[in-house]
Amino acid sequence: MDSQPQSIASSTRPRVLIIGCGFGGLAATRALAGAPVDITLVDRSNHHLFQPLLYQVATAGLSAPSIAAPIRHMLRGQRNVTVLMAEVSGIDKTRRSVSLADGQVLGYDFLIVAAGATHSYFGHDEWAAHAPGLKTLEDAFRLRARVLKAFEQAELEPDPARQAAHLSFVVIGGGPTGVEMAGTLAEIAHHTLRDEFRRIDPSKARVLLLEGSERVLQALPRSLSAKAEAQLRGLGVEVQTRCRVVGIDAEGVSVQQGDGAEPRRIEARTVVWAAGVAASPLGRLLEVPLDRAGRVQVDGFLRIPGHPEVFVIGDLAAAQSLEPDGRQRPVPGVSPAAKQMGAHAARSILAALRGRESALRPFRYRDYGALATIGRKAAVADLGWLQFSGYAAWLFWLFVHIYFLIGFRNRLVVLMDWAWAYWSFQRYARVVVEPAAGAPGGRSPA
Amino acid sequence: MDSQPQSIASSTRPRVLIIGCGFGGLAATRALAGAPVDITLVDRSNHHLFQPLLYQVATAGLSAPSIAAPIRHMLRGQRNVTVLMAEVSGIDKTRRSVSLADGQVLGYDFLIVAAGATHSYFGHDEWAAHAPGLKTLEDAFRLRARVLKAFEQAELEPDPARQAAHLSFVVIGGGPTGVEMAGTLAEIAHHTLRDEFRRIDPSKARVLLLEGSERVLQALPRSLSAKAEAQLRGLGVEVQTRCRVVGIDAEGVSVQQGDGAEPRRIEARTVVWAAGVAASPLGRLLEVPLDRAGRVQVDGFLRIPGHPEVFVIGDLAAAQSLEPDGRQRPVPGVSPAAKQMGAHAARSILAALRGRESALRPFRYRDYGALATIGRKAAVADLGWLQFSGYAAWLFWLFVHIYFLIGFRNRLVVLMDWAWAYWSFQRYARVVVEPAAGAPGGRSPA
């Protein structure tokens, strides 16, 4: 970091550097449209990902482009933004600069760090190889290949015990992603693959959902958790709560149900990790206090201590919402919160530029409710003032997701895909693609 | 191969083993629908690929599932077929058995080998890493990532010479794939990416099409080659014929134009190999004479010498068509030929089962013409009795490809995608995904 920070724009307008183009970074960028600033948006991938539907790519219901929009295409009309596809390797708060992996150094006047979260295996990183998580499109493709190949390998396998292991799917973690994955896997086994195999019966597949606490969907009221569990059971999912995972290897999972209990073994070739989330390691570059999950502790304006020009938003931030009653409430790691934080950080920057910082109120998270889908015609919804489940909740889930999906074309295609899937019970993206590093024409993965 | 070949069906009906589910293997399988045989169809991937549109996946115009249909789903209604996703590791003609990579041995009464073709670098395998070819979905994803990242890296690059190298695209080989790739790359640079970059002008990108012979699309009449070249030049492609590639490395390509000429250097970070095709290495397992391209020399009934129960079809076969005038003509490596050979092999098997082999005529390839598209509203068509180019040829190309595309849903989606692309100049599948072998949750590539 010896080179002089270079301004990436030739003008002398204030430079806003935004790291990460998830829901938070994108909201901040858009909120600064038309503002007299030069924005540089850095992301290591070329697309904004609609993560709430990622499990549908992993379960072959949607193709990747349906939920991933090229960032620079989305922002092509916003002339004050330069999009760079690059990896951030360092942050120098004193010199107000960010260095990229290729050695470039970008100066800033305001910095918004919105690098998001990644999987956490609670200190068991050796589990990662056996129980992939679901955060990126790469993860989704890997998981899709695993699930589809599990049925293929069962069809090839003459030994009944190993066949059963291929046909056992374990989802670890009963949050929304775990519930959605388990429900969809059960649907695939019982409906999608019907009549397609000759040696196995895919509907004999077991789908287990393991949750450490006493109920699934802990963020929702108890009554909706119970409804979700009943709907999952109706789809053929074995829900096991108070079930702690103590080991994962290539052959299956070891679990403990209740504190002094003997560990129990579940043979399963496909294990999905939907349990732990940790903040992006990028937070460490800021050299400020982090909480246990690696999140950056920010003030009421989402800034880090001593640096009013540095904002941290989204899943990377341990933020507090100032409620109308004056109390503070932790902001949950959900996409509406990230969007709201992005917009708030942008407003802070605009206020600072106008010298009107004092007029701005601390961040307050507006909770419009929570939703989780379980499968065909099954979902639960909690709008605070109203809780419902079943078909109505499913339709509501569908509407909300289509509405928030980025880009008109994607909405139309996804709606068509869903309509088709609904009537045919089919999933069209059942393609196993695994670029092999050593294949002809292969390149070493970046 | 010590274990006893096992029948994979419990019945005593004749066993037909088909290796490969491209156009040839699929046609053979379908032609045996309802026949009193037990078919096992082995393919190492889980999908049938509509290869003529693969370049559209590589250039972000279509998503992978639009041109790839799960094999077992396509054949779910054909009860005499068992589909196995597996790699073939050996063929024992004497014992009439095929061994799979996992050690299983499958016996057969009839064998159809339809393993297709792969890239050939004419003895320069070291070029593969720098100039990926286009045969599989993996190839297409790799190429898509390269093309999109080239523009991204140009935007990041401060050095003008290196920026220009990132913005130079070389396509090697002026056959249909090369022509389609070059035309589409030019379209992306000049139309799709307009307004999306701040530091570079993507329309300044160079697209070069290098062809060793004197003209592109050699399989077509000379007049259509000239039209195609003119259309390519109209799109901004630099067409260089009589141009022999003598070297490829990470930085670019060395070419020789005319014998004795000094090698010339083209700096380009993205090089696409569309020049050479070689038969699948699976042909060697048959231990019979191969031609220079590695293809299996078959008789007029597509059988190998001394083994009337073993057929080789599609790109793997060096077959002769018996023309009405009694002359023999080599069968070209195109999908209609593969389909016709598949159907012919199936008819041979049915005739053999009925003891009516003598009634069967040798294979004759019916040539319905050739088509190549160059870009928006540009194509050339040769129907033998009629040759045309331009907008009419493009509409004809569109109709033919939609018609032959597998599965009603794919047709509809592809048509929609094309209509949208036509009006918006956009390509929706601009997603860079590169599963990294060493990433968390990564598995060693199969």
PDB file of C-alpha atoms in Angstrom, chain A residues 44 92 99 122 155 199 207:
ATOM      1  CA  ARG A  44     -16.019  -9.797  -6.552  1.00  0.00           C
ATOM      2  CA  ASP A  92      -6.638   1.915   5.224  1.00  0.00           C
ATOM      3  CA  SER A  99      -6.625  -1.696  -2.028  1.00  0.00           C
ATOM      4  CA  PHE A 122     -18.983 -23.299  14.409  1.00  0.00           C
ATOM      5  CA  GLU A 155     -29.699 -46.145  -9.499  1.00  0.00           C
ATOM      6  CA  ARG A 199     -33.950 -49.894 -10.230  1.00  0.00           C
ATOM      7  CA  VAL A 207     -35.336 -36.226   3.844  1.00  0.00           C
TER       8      VAL A 207
END
